[in-house]
Amino acid sequence: MSRSVGLLVAALASGAATVLWVAVASDRPTAGNAIDQVMFFVWTLLYALDIPAPRVLLAAVCLAIFFAVGVALIEYRVTNKSRKSSDFRTAPLAPKIVMAATRGIFAGPVTITVLIPAHNEEASLSATLRSLLSQSHRPERVIVIADNCTDGTVAVALRNGVEVYESMGNTEKKAGALNQILARILPGQGDNDIVMIVDADTTLDAGFLAAGVARFTSDRALMAIGGLFYGEPGAGLLGQMQRNEYVRYSAQIKRRRGMVFVLTGTASMFRPRALMEVASSRGSALPGNPGDVYDTRALTEDNELTIALKSLGALIISPSECTVVTEVMPTLRTLWVQRLRWQRGALENIGAYGITPSTLRYWAQQLGIGYSVIALTTFLFLIALTLFSISAWVWFPFWLGIGTVFTIERVVSVWRGGWAARVLAVTVIPELLFDMYLNAVFVKGIIDITRGRKGSWGHVEQRNTARSAKTQ
């Protein structure tokens, strides 16, 4: 299914768009209803008072509600079923099973071992280590995994007084390096010896570890915690667009009360039981090589691990107290490389798992992106066509009202991002163009995966020069 997943998503999205198009096209046009007005004795404005027919509006609203409610109900049902499951064969990490196995057993206080995979991260590693070592709850152990480094990554780690593990013969990028160290440390971990994975270009807010420890202490069934990420300052307009995007994502997770889409690779915490169960299920219940925690064939190893844990019934959350700051891409080229990997990885992951209760949300997410590609492209095309086809400017009060509501939502959703975020959101057009750029990435991902082109991990090293300037 891996190569056909893109075509399936495209077909479903096109089908949904076609249903709405048929509803609109079947409507009989009505006589125009408009008002002319002359401003300053120069400009002639035309106010078109027509609105879509009631049945067209009803079709659009019903389609949106059907999709949103359907996805929410499915997710609610899957989550509840997982939490109540007592079938060890299909859901070995389900809360009911975990709670029964650990009842009456004290596994000691929660401890944290932090793993930092790093490939030539000399410039950013110091800031990451400082944010870890200055936590209100300090980690018991920090290990930098130097993966095929040719710069001063190892020296930076040693200067900061942390352990270093240098990967051996690794050709499987970040996932391969993590698998090597996890194979060494997991056998000696207890139920409360939390393993944390942190990217070498990430800084944690001061209370991250304390909040995570509190959650793991109070809930024995909790298997993993993912951080909510925000973008670092800089990179001009492009950087602000990415920061707006991350603020909206974090707000969405908060509205979902921490229900996780992805245990982000920027910073996530895991119980050893969860990681060992994933490793033992590879090659049978889960894709991948037996014994590996991370699937080395996945371009987005964090997304794949999230699906793996959900498939095993694990309880995972992203608390609002666990926040991190991560890098933003400084150029359109580096952004393209990053997002193409994310998009390819997301499609390949759901293709590898197929359509299951645990992956329905991810299928719906890809379907929503595909539909937005069609809708936004059509919307901008029709606006351009209208501008080239009329001799006088036309205002549509109905659509102005819809646009106003849309603009307010865009501003409110990034309010926490500050004034720069709000100003960018209220202008609307730049963010729509940014969305079109991401839509192009989505289409490229579908084309590549359908044609069987090999995906690239796309490590971006040109950040190092800029980061060196900031840290020196």
CSV table of C-alpha atoms in Angstrom, one decimal:
chain,number,residue,atom,x,y,z
A,1,MET,CA,0.0,0.0,0.0
A,2,SER,CA,3.0,2.3,0.4
A,3,ARG,CA,3.0,3.6,-3.2
A,4,SER,CA,-0.7,3.8,-3.6
A,5,VAL,CA,-1.3,5.8,-0.4
A,6,GLY,CA,-0.8,9.1,-2.2
A,7,LEU,CA,-3.3,8.2,-5.0
A,8,LEU,CA,-5.8,7.1,-2.4
A,9,VAL,CA,-5.6,10.3,-0.5
A,10,ALA,CA,-5.8,12.4,-3.7
A,11,ALA,CA,-8.8,10.4,-4.9
A,12,LEU,CA,-10.7,10.8,-1.6
A,13,ALA,CA,-10.0,14.5,-1.5
A,14,SER,CA,-11.0,15.0,-5.1
A,15,GLY,CA,-14.2,13.0,-4.5
A,16,ALA,CA,-15.2,15.3,-1.5
A,17,ALA,CA,-14.5,18.4,-3.6
A,18,THR,CA,-16.6,16.9,-6.5
A,19,VAL,CA,-19.6,16.4,-4.2
A,20,LEU,CA,-19.5,20.0,-3.2
A,21,TRP,CA,-19.0,21.1,-6.8
A,22,VAL,CA,-22.0,19.1,-8.0
A,23,ALA,CA,-24.1,20.8,-5.3
A,24,VAL,CA,-23.0,24.2,-6.4
A,25,ALA,CA,-23.2,23.5,-10.2
A,26,SER,CA,-26.8,22.1,-9.9
A,27,ASP,CA,-28.0,25.5,-8.6
A,28,ARG,CA,-29.9,27.6,-11.0
A,29,PRO,CA,-28.4,31.1,-11.4
A,30,THR,CA,-30.7,33.9,-10.2
A,31,ALA,CA,-31.0,37.4,-11.6
A,32,GLY,CA,-28.3,39.7,-10.4
A,33,ASN,CA,-29.0,42.0,-7.5
A,34,ALA,CA,-26.5,44.8,-7.2
A,35,ILE,CA,-26.0,48.5,-6.1
A,36,ASP,CA,-23.7,50.9,-8.0
A,37,GLN,CA,-21.9,53.6,-6.0
A,38,VAL,CA,-19.5,56.4,-7.1
A,39,MET,CA,-16.8,57.4,-4.7
A,40,PHE,CA,-15.1,60.8,-4.9
A,41,PHE,CA,-16.6,61.2,-8.3
A,42,VAL,CA,-13.9,58.9,-9.7
A,43,TRP,CA,-14.2,55.3,-8.6
A,44,THR,CA,-17.3,53.2,-9.5
A,45,LEU,CA,-18.0,50.4,-7.0
A,46,LEU,CA,-20.4,47.6,-7.5
A,47,TYR,CA,-22.0,45.9,-4.5
A,48,ALA,CA,-23.2,42.4,-5.4
A,49,LEU,CA,-25.9,41.4,-2.9
A,50,ASP,CA,-26.3,37.8,-4.1
A,51,ILE,CA,-25.6,35.0,-1.7
A,52,PRO,CA,-25.4,31.3,-2.4
A,53,ALA,CA,-28.6,29.4,-2.5
A,54,PRO,CA,-29.7,27.9,0.8
A,55,ARG,CA,-29.2,24.3,-0.4
A,56,VAL,CA,-25.7,25.1,-1.5
A,57,LEU,CA,-24.9,26.6,1.9
A,58,LEU,CA,-26.5,23.6,3.5
A,59,ALA,CA,-24.5,21.1,1.4
A,60,ALA,CA,-21.2,22.9,2.3
A,61,VAL,CA,-22.1,23.1,6.0
A,62,CYS,CA,-23.3,19.4,6.1
A,63,LEU,CA,-20.1,18.2,4.4
A,64,ALA,CA,-17.9,20.1,6.9
A,65,ILE,CA,-19.9,18.9,9.9
A,66,PHE,CA,-20.1,15.3,8.7
A,67,PHE,CA,-16.3,15.2,8.3
A,68,ALA,CA,-15.5,16.9,11.6
A,69,VAL,CA,-18.0,15.0,13.7
A,70,GLY,CA,-17.2,11.7,12.0
A,71,VAL,CA,-13.5,12.0,12.7
A,72,ALA,CA,-14.1,13.1,16.3
A,73,LEU,CA,-16.5,10.2,17.0
A,74,ILE,CA,-14.1,7.7,15.5
A,75,GLU,CA,-11.2,9.0,17.5
A,76,TYR,CA,-13.3,9.1,20.7
A,77,ARG,CA,-14.4,5.5,20.2
A,78,VAL,CA,-10.9,4.3,19.4
A,79,THR,CA,-9.4,6.0,22.4
A,80,ASN,CA,-12.0,4.6,24.8
A,81,LYS,CA,-11.7,1.2,23.4
A,82,SER,CA,-8.0,1.3,23.9
A,83,ARG,CA,-8.2,2.5,27.4
A,84,LYS,CA,-10.7,-0.2,28.4
A,85,SER,CA,-8.9,-3.1,26.5
A,86,SER,CA,-7.8,-6.1,28.5
A,87,ASP,CA,-6.5,-8.0,25.5
A,88,PHE,CA,-2.7,-8.3,25.9
A,89,ARG,CA,-2.2,-9.6,22.5
A,90,THR,CA,-3.6,-6.6,20.6
A,91,ALA,CA,-3.1,-3.8,23.2
A,92,PRO,CA,-0.2,-4.7,25.5
A,93,LEU,CA,0.2,-1.1,26.6
A,94,ALA,CA,-3.4,-0.3,27.3
A,95,PRO,CA,-4.0,1.5,30.6
A,96,LYS,CA,-6.1,-1.2,32.1
A,97,ILE,CA,-3.4,-3.8,31.5
A,98,VAL,CA,-0.5,-1.6,32.7
A,99,MET,CA,-2.4,-0.6,35.8
A,100,ALA,CA,-3.1,-4.2,36.7
A,101,ALA,CA,0.5,-5.2,36.2
A,102,THR,CA,1.9,-2.4,38.3
A,103,ARG,CA,-0.7,-2.4,41.1
A,104,GLY,CA,1.0,-2.5,44.5
A,105,ILE,CA,4.5,-2.2,43.1
A,106,PHE,CA,6.7,0.8,43.9
A,107,ALA,CA,9.3,1.2,41.1
A,108,GLY,CA,11.2,4.0,42.8
A,109,PRO,CA,11.2,7.7,42.1
A,110,VAL,CA,11.0,8.9,38.5
A,111,THR,CA,14.4,9.4,37.0
A,112,ILE,CA,15.3,10.8,33.6
A,113,THR,CA,17.9,9.7,31.1
A,114,VAL,CA,18.2,12.2,28.2
A,115,LEU,CA,19.4,11.1,24.8
A,116,ILE,CA,20.5,13.8,22.3
A,117,PRO,CA,21.1,12.5,18.8
A,118,ALA,CA,23.5,14.9,17.1
A,119,HIS,CA,25.0,15.0,13.6
A,120,ASN,CA,27.3,18.0,13.3
A,121,GLU,CA,25.4,20.1,15.8
A,122,GLU,CA,28.4,21.9,17.3
A,123,ALA,CA,26.7,25.3,16.9
A,124,SER,CA,23.4,24.5,18.6
A,125,LEU,CA,24.3,21.8,21.1
A,126,SER,CA,25.5,24.2,23.9
A,127,ALA,CA,22.2,25.9,24.1
A,128,THR,CA,20.4,22.6,24.2
A,129,LEU,CA,22.6,21.3,27.0
A,130,ARG,CA,22.2,24.5,29.0
A,131,SER,CA,18.5,24.3,28.9
A,132,LEU,CA,18.6,20.7,30.1
A,133,LEU,CA,21.1,21.3,32.9
A,134,SER,CA,19.3,24.4,34.2
A,135,GLN,CA,15.9,22.6,34.6
A,136,SER,CA,14.1,22.9,37.9
A,137,HIS,CA,14.2,19.1,37.9
A,138,ARG,CA,17.6,18.2,36.6
A,139,PRO,CA,18.0,14.9,34.6
A,140,GLU,CA,20.0,12.2,36.2
A,141,ARG,CA,21.9,11.4,33.1
A,142,VAL,CA,22.5,13.1,29.7
A,143,ILE,CA,24.0,11.3,26.8
A,144,VAL,CA,24.9,13.0,23.5
A,145,ILE,CA,24.8,10.5,20.6
A,146,ALA,CA,27.5,11.8,18.2
A,147,ASP,CA,26.4,10.3,14.9
A,148,ASN,CA,29.1,10.4,12.2
A,149,CYS,CA,30.2,13.9,13.3
A,150,THR,CA,33.0,15.7,11.5
A,151,ASP,CA,32.8,18.9,13.6
A,152,GLY,CA,33.3,19.7,17.3
A,153,THR,CA,30.1,18.2,18.6
A,154,VAL,CA,31.9,15.7,20.8
A,155,ALA,CA,34.1,18.5,22.3
A,156,VAL,CA,31.1,20.7,23.0
A,157,ALA,CA,29.4,17.8,24.9
A,158,LEU,CA,32.5,17.0,26.9
A,159,ARG,CA,33.0,20.7,27.9
A,160,ASN,CA,29.5,20.7,29.2
A,161,GLY,CA,30.2,17.7,31.4
A,162,VAL,CA,27.8,15.1,29.8
A,163,GLU,CA,28.4,11.7,28.5
A,164,VAL,CA,29.1,11.0,24.8
A,165,TYR,CA,28.3,7.9,22.8
A,166,GLU,CA,29.6,7.8,19.2
A,167,SER,CA,27.6,5.7,16.9
A,168,MET,CA,29.3,2.8,15.2
A,169,GLY,CA,28.9,2.1,11.5
A,170,ASN,CA,25.5,3.8,11.4
A,171,THR,CA,24.0,4.4,8.0
A,172,GLU,CA,20.4,4.8,9.2
A,173,LYS,CA,20.5,8.5,10.2
A,174,LYS,CA,18.9,9.5,13.5
A,175,ALA,CA,16.7,6.4,13.9
A,176,GLY,CA,19.8,4.1,13.6
A,177,ALA,CA,21.8,6.1,16.1
A,178,LEU,CA,19.0,6.0,18.6
A,179,ASN,CA,18.5,2.3,18.1
A,180,GLN,CA,22.2,1.6,19.0
A,181,ILE,CA,22.1,3.5,22.3
A,182,LEU,CA,18.6,2.3,23.3
A,183,ALA,CA,19.7,-1.3,22.8
A,184,ARG,CA,22.4,-0.6,25.4
A,185,ILE,CA,20.5,1.3,28.0
A,186,LEU,CA,16.9,-0.1,27.9
A,187,PRO,CA,17.7,-3.5,29.6
A,188,GLY,CA,18.9,-1.7,32.7
A,189,GLN,CA,15.9,0.6,33.0
A,190,GLY,CA,13.0,0.3,35.5
A,191,ASP,CA,9.4,1.3,35.1
A,192,ASN,CA,10.0,4.8,36.4
A,193,ASP,CA,13.4,5.4,34.7
A,194,ILE,CA,12.1,7.7,32.0
A,195,VAL,CA,14.0,7.9,28.7
A,196,MET,CA,13.8,11.3,27.0
A,197,ILE,CA,14.7,12.1,23.4
A,198,VAL,CA,15.7,15.7,22.6
A,199,ASP,CA,16.9,17.2,19.3
A,200,ALA,CA,20.2,19.0,19.4
A,201,ASP,CA,18.7,22.2,18.1
A,202,THR,CA,16.0,22.4,20.8
A,203,THR,CA,15.9,24.4,24.0
A,204,LEU,CA,13.5,23.3,26.8
A,205,ASP,CA,11.5,25.7,28.9
A,206,ALA,CA,12.6,25.6,32.5
A,207,GLY,CA,9.7,23.6,33.9
A,208,PHE,CA,9.5,20.9,31.2
A,209,LEU,CA,11.1,18.1,33.2
A,210,ALA,CA,9.4,18.9,36.5
A,211,ALA,CA,6.0,18.9,34.7
A,212,GLY,CA,6.8,15.6,33.0
A,213,VAL,CA,7.9,13.9,36.2
A,214,ALA,CA,4.7,15.0,38.0
A,215,ARG,CA,2.6,13.5,35.2
A,216,PHE,CA,4.5,10.2,35.2
A,217,THR,CA,4.4,10.0,39.0
A,218,SER,CA,0.7,10.6,39.2
A,219,ASP,CA,-0.3,8.2,36.4
A,220,ARG,CA,1.2,4.8,36.1
A,221,ALA,CA,-0.6,4.1,32.9
A,222,LEU,CA,1.0,7.0,31.1
A,223,MET,CA,3.5,5.7,28.5
A,224,ALA,CA,4.8,8.9,26.8
A,225,ILE,CA,4.8,12.7,26.9
A,226,GLY,CA,5.4,14.9,23.9
A,227,GLY,CA,6.5,18.5,24.0
A,228,LEU,CA,4.6,21.4,22.5
A,229,PHE,CA,7.0,23.3,20.3
A,230,TYR,CA,7.4,27.0,19.4
A,231,GLY,CA,9.7,28.5,16.8
A,232,GLU,CA,12.8,30.4,17.6
A,233,PRO,CA,13.2,34.1,16.8
A,234,GLY,CA,14.6,35.3,13.5
A,235,ALA,CA,14.5,34.3,9.8
A,236,GLY,CA,12.4,37.4,8.9
A,237,LEU,CA,8.9,37.0,7.4
A,238,LEU,CA,9.4,33.3,6.6
A,239,GLY,CA,10.4,32.6,10.2
A,240,GLN,CA,7.3,34.4,11.5
A,241,MET,CA,5.1,32.3,9.3
A,242,GLN,CA,6.5,29.2,10.8
A,243,ARG,CA,6.1,30.5,14.3
A,244,ASN,CA,2.5,31.3,13.6
A,245,GLU,CA,2.0,27.8,12.3
A,246,TYR,CA,3.5,26.3,15.5
A,247,VAL,CA,1.5,28.5,17.8
A,248,ARG,CA,-1.7,27.4,16.1
A,249,TYR,CA,-0.7,23.7,16.4
A,250,SER,CA,0.0,24.1,20.1
A,251,ALA,CA,-3.3,25.8,20.6
A,252,GLN,CA,-5.0,22.9,18.8
A,253,ILE,CA,-3.4,20.4,21.1
A,254,LYS,CA,-4.4,22.3,24.1
A,255,ARG,CA,-8.0,22.3,23.0
A,256,ARG,CA,-7.7,18.6,22.6
A,257,ARG,CA,-6.6,18.4,26.2
A,258,GLY,CA,-3.2,17.1,25.3
A,259,MET,CA,-4.4,14.4,23.0
A,260,VAL,CA,-1.3,13.8,20.8
A,261,PHE,CA,-1.0,13.9,17.0
A,262,VAL,CA,2.8,13.4,17.1
A,263,LEU,CA,5.3,12.7,19.9
A,264,THR,CA,7.6,15.3,18.5
A,265,GLY,CA,11.2,14.5,18.0
A,266,THR,CA,12.1,17.9,19.4
A,267,ALA,CA,11.5,16.6,22.9
A,268,SER,CA,9.5,13.5,24.1
A,269,MET,CA,9.6,11.3,27.2
A,270,PHE,CA,9.0,7.6,27.3
A,271,ARG,CA,8.6,4.8,29.8
A,272,PRO,CA,11.1,2.0,29.1
A,273,ARG,CA,8.2,-0.5,29.0
A,274,ALA,CA,6.7,1.3,26.1
A,275,LEU,CA,9.9,1.4,24.0
A,276,MET,CA,10.7,-2.2,24.8
A,277,GLU,CA,7.2,-3.3,23.8
A,278,VAL,CA,7.6,-1.5,20.5
A,279,ALA,CA,10.9,-3.2,19.9
A,280,SER,CA,9.5,-6.7,20.6
A,281,SER,CA,6.5,-6.0,18.3
A,282,ARG,CA,8.5,-5.0,15.3
A,283,GLY,CA,8.3,-7.4,12.4
A,284,SER,CA,5.0,-8.9,13.6
A,285,ALA,CA,2.3,-6.5,15.0
A,286,LEU,CA,4.3,-3.4,13.9
A,287,PRO,CA,6.4,-2.6,10.8
A,288,GLY,CA,10.2,-2.6,11.1
A,289,ASN,CA,13.0,-4.8,12.1
A,290,PRO,CA,12.6,-7.0,15.2
A,291,GLY,CA,14.4,-5.5,18.2
A,292,ASP,CA,14.5,-1.9,16.8
A,293,VAL,CA,12.7,0.8,18.7
A,294,TYR,CA,12.7,3.1,15.7
A,295,ASP,CA,11.8,2.0,12.2
A,296,THR,CA,14.9,2.9,10.2
A,297,ARG,CA,12.8,3.0,7.0
A,298,ALA,CA,10.6,5.8,8.2
A,299,LEU,CA,11.5,9.4,7.1
A,300,THR,CA,9.6,10.8,10.1
A,301,GLU,CA,10.6,8.4,12.9
A,302,ASP,CA,8.8,10.4,15.6
A,303,ASN,CA,5.5,10.2,13.8
A,304,GLU,CA,6.0,6.5,13.1
A,305,LEU,CA,6.8,5.8,16.8
A,306,THR,CA,3.6,7.7,17.8
A,307,ILE,CA,1.5,5.5,15.5
A,308,ALA,CA,3.3,2.4,16.8
A,309,LEU,CA,2.5,3.3,20.5
A,310,LYS,CA,-1.1,4.1,19.7
A,311,SER,CA,-1.4,0.8,17.8
A,312,LEU,CA,-0.3,-1.0,21.0
A,313,GLY,CA,-2.9,0.9,23.1
A,314,ALA,CA,-0.5,3.3,24.9
A,315,LEU,CA,-1.7,6.4,26.7
A,316,ILE,CA,0.2,9.4,25.4
A,317,ILE,CA,-0.3,13.1,26.0
A,318,SER,CA,1.3,16.6,25.3
A,319,PRO,CA,0.7,18.6,28.5
A,320,SER,CA,0.5,22.4,28.1
A,321,GLU,CA,3.3,22.8,30.7
A,322,CYS,CA,5.9,20.9,28.5
A,323,THR,CA,7.0,23.4,25.9
A,324,VAL,CA,10.2,23.7,23.8
A,325,VAL,CA,11.7,26.2,21.3
A,326,THR,CA,12.9,24.7,18.1
A,327,GLU,CA,14.6,26.0,14.9
A,328,VAL,CA,12.7,27.5,12.0
A,329,MET,CA,14.0,27.2,8.4
A,330,PRO,CA,15.7,30.4,7.2
A,331,THR,CA,15.1,29.9,3.4
A,332,LEU,CA,12.4,28.5,1.2
A,333,ARG,CA,14.8,25.9,0.0
A,334,THR,CA,15.5,24.5,3.4
A,335,LEU,CA,11.8,24.7,4.3
A,336,TRP,CA,11.0,22.7,1.2
A,337,VAL,CA,13.5,20.0,2.2
A,338,GLN,CA,12.1,19.8,5.8
A,339,ARG,CA,8.5,19.8,4.8
A,340,LEU,CA,8.9,17.4,1.9
A,341,ARG,CA,10.4,14.9,4.4
A,342,TRP,CA,7.6,15.5,6.9
A,343,GLN,CA,5.0,15.0,4.2
A,344,ARG,CA,6.6,12.0,2.6
A,345,GLY,CA,7.1,10.4,6.0
A,346,ALA,CA,3.5,11.0,7.0
A,347,LEU,CA,2.2,9.3,3.8
A,348,GLU,CA,4.6,6.4,4.1
A,349,ASN,CA,3.7,5.8,7.7
A,350,ILE,CA,0.0,5.4,7.1
A,351,GLY,CA,0.8,3.4,4.0
A,352,ALA,CA,2.9,1.0,6.1
A,353,TYR,CA,0.2,0.6,8.8
A,354,GLY,CA,-2.8,0.6,6.5
A,355,ILE,CA,-6.3,1.7,7.5
A,356,THR,CA,-6.7,0.7,11.1
A,357,PRO,CA,-8.6,2.3,14.1
A,358,SER,CA,-5.3,3.8,15.3
A,359,THR,CA,-4.5,5.4,11.9
A,360,LEU,CA,-7.9,6.7,10.9
A,361,ARG,CA,-7.1,10.2,12.4
A,362,TYR,CA,-3.9,10.3,10.3
A,363,TRP,CA,-5.8,9.3,7.2
A,364,ALA,CA,-8.4,12.0,7.9
A,365,GLN,CA,-5.6,14.5,8.4
A,366,GLN,CA,-4.1,13.8,5.0
A,367,LEU,CA,-7.5,13.9,3.4
A,368,GLY,CA,-8.1,17.3,4.9
A,369,ILE,CA,-4.8,18.6,3.6
A,370,GLY,CA,-5.6,17.2,0.1
A,371,TYR,CA,-9.0,18.9,0.2
A,372,SER,CA,-7.5,22.2,1.3
A,373,VAL,CA,-5.1,22.0,-1.7
A,374,ILE,CA,-8.1,21.8,-4.1
A,375,ALA,CA,-10.2,24.4,-2.2
A,376,LEU,CA,-7.5,27.1,-1.7
A,377,THR,CA,-6.1,26.7,-5.3
A,378,THR,CA,-9.6,27.0,-6.7
A,379,PHE,CA,-10.4,30.0,-4.5
A,380,LEU,CA,-7.3,31.9,-5.5
A,381,PHE,CA,-7.8,31.0,-9.2
A,382,LEU,CA,-11.4,32.3,-9.2
A,383,ILE,CA,-10.3,35.6,-7.5
A,384,ALA,CA,-7.6,36.1,-10.1
A,385,LEU,CA,-10.1,35.2,-12.9
A,386,THR,CA,-12.6,37.7,-11.5
A,387,LEU,CA,-10.0,40.5,-11.3
A,388,PHE,CA,-9.1,40.0,-15.0
A,389,SER,CA,-12.8,39.8,-16.1
A,390,ILE,CA,-14.4,42.9,-14.6
A,391,SER,CA,-14.1,46.6,-15.5
A,392,ALA,CA,-15.3,47.8,-12.0
A,393,TRP,CA,-14.4,46.7,-8.6
A,394,VAL,CA,-17.1,44.5,-7.1
A,395,TRP,CA,-17.7,44.0,-3.3
A,396,PHE,CA,-19.6,40.9,-2.2
A,397,PRO,CA,-21.0,41.7,1.3
A,398,PHE,CA,-21.8,38.0,2.0
A,399,TRP,CA,-18.2,36.9,1.3
A,400,LEU,CA,-16.8,39.9,3.0
A,401,GLY,CA,-18.6,38.7,6.1
A,402,ILE,CA,-17.2,35.2,5.8
A,403,GLY,CA,-13.7,36.7,5.1
A,404,THR,CA,-14.0,38.9,8.2
A,405,VAL,CA,-14.8,35.8,10.4
A,406,PHE,CA,-11.9,34.0,8.8
A,407,THR,CA,-9.5,36.9,9.5
A,408,ILE,CA,-10.6,37.2,13.1
A,409,GLU,CA,-10.0,33.4,13.6
A,410,ARG,CA,-6.6,33.7,12.1
A,411,VAL,CA,-5.6,36.6,14.5
A,412,VAL,CA,-7.1,35.0,17.6
A,413,SER,CA,-5.4,31.7,16.9
A,414,VAL,CA,-2.0,33.3,17.0
A,415,TRP,CA,-2.7,35.8,19.8
A,416,ARG,CA,-0.2,34.2,22.2
A,417,GLY,CA,2.5,34.7,19.6
A,418,GLY,CA,2.6,38.5,20.1
A,419,TRP,CA,2.1,41.6,18.0
A,420,ALA,CA,4.3,40.4,15.1
A,421,ALA,CA,2.2,37.2,14.8
A,422,ARG,CA,-1.1,39.2,15.0
A,423,VAL,CA,0.0,41.7,12.3
A,424,LEU,CA,1.0,39.0,10.0
A,425,ALA,CA,-2.3,37.1,10.5
A,426,VAL,CA,-4.5,40.1,9.9
A,427,THR,CA,-2.9,40.7,6.5
A,428,VAL,CA,-4.1,37.3,5.4
A,429,ILE,CA,-2.5,37.2,2.0
A,430,PRO,CA,1.1,36.3,3.0
A,431,GLU,CA,-0.1,33.4,5.0
A,432,LEU,CA,-2.4,32.2,2.2
A,433,LEU,CA,0.7,32.3,-0.1
A,434,PHE,CA,2.6,30.4,2.6
A,435,ASP,CA,-0.2,27.8,2.6
A,436,MET,CA,0.0,27.5,-1.2
A,437,TYR,CA,3.8,26.8,-0.8
A,438,LEU,CA,3.0,24.0,1.6
A,439,ASN,CA,0.3,22.7,-0.7
A,440,ALA,CA,2.9,22.4,-3.4
A,441,VAL,CA,5.1,20.4,-1.0
A,442,PHE,CA,2.1,18.1,-0.4
A,443,VAL,CA,1.5,17.6,-4.2
A,444,LYS,CA,5.2,16.9,-4.7
A,445,GLY,CA,5.1,14.3,-1.9
A,446,ILE,CA,2.2,12.5,-3.5
A,447,ILE,CA,3.9,12.5,-6.9
A,448,ASP,CA,7.2,11.2,-5.5
A,449,ILE,CA,5.7,8.4,-3.4
A,450,THR,CA,3.4,7.3,-6.2
A,451,ARG,CA,6.4,7.1,-8.6
A,452,GLY,CA,8.4,5.2,-6.1
A,453,ARG,CA,11.1,7.8,-5.7
A,454,LYS,CA,13.3,7.2,-2.7
A,455,GLY,CA,12.8,9.8,0.1
A,456,SER,CA,15.6,11.8,1.5
A,457,TRP,CA,16.2,12.6,5.1
A,458,GLY,CA,17.5,16.0,4.1
A,459,HIS,CA,19.7,17.1,7.1
A,460,VAL,CA,20.2,20.8,7.0
A,461,GLU,CA,23.7,21.9,8.1
A,462,GLN,CA,23.7,25.4,6.8
A,463,ARG,CA,22.1,26.5,10.1
A,464,ASN,CA,25.4,26.0,11.9
A,465,THR,CA,27.0,29.2,10.7
A,466,ALA,CA,24.2,31.4,11.8
A,467,ARG,CA,23.8,29.6,15.1
A,468,SER,CA,27.6,29.9,15.7
A,469,ALA,CA,27.3,33.7,15.4
A,470,LYS,CA,24.4,33.7,17.9
A,471,THR,CA,26.2,31.6,20.5
A,472,GLN,CA,29.6,33.1,20.4
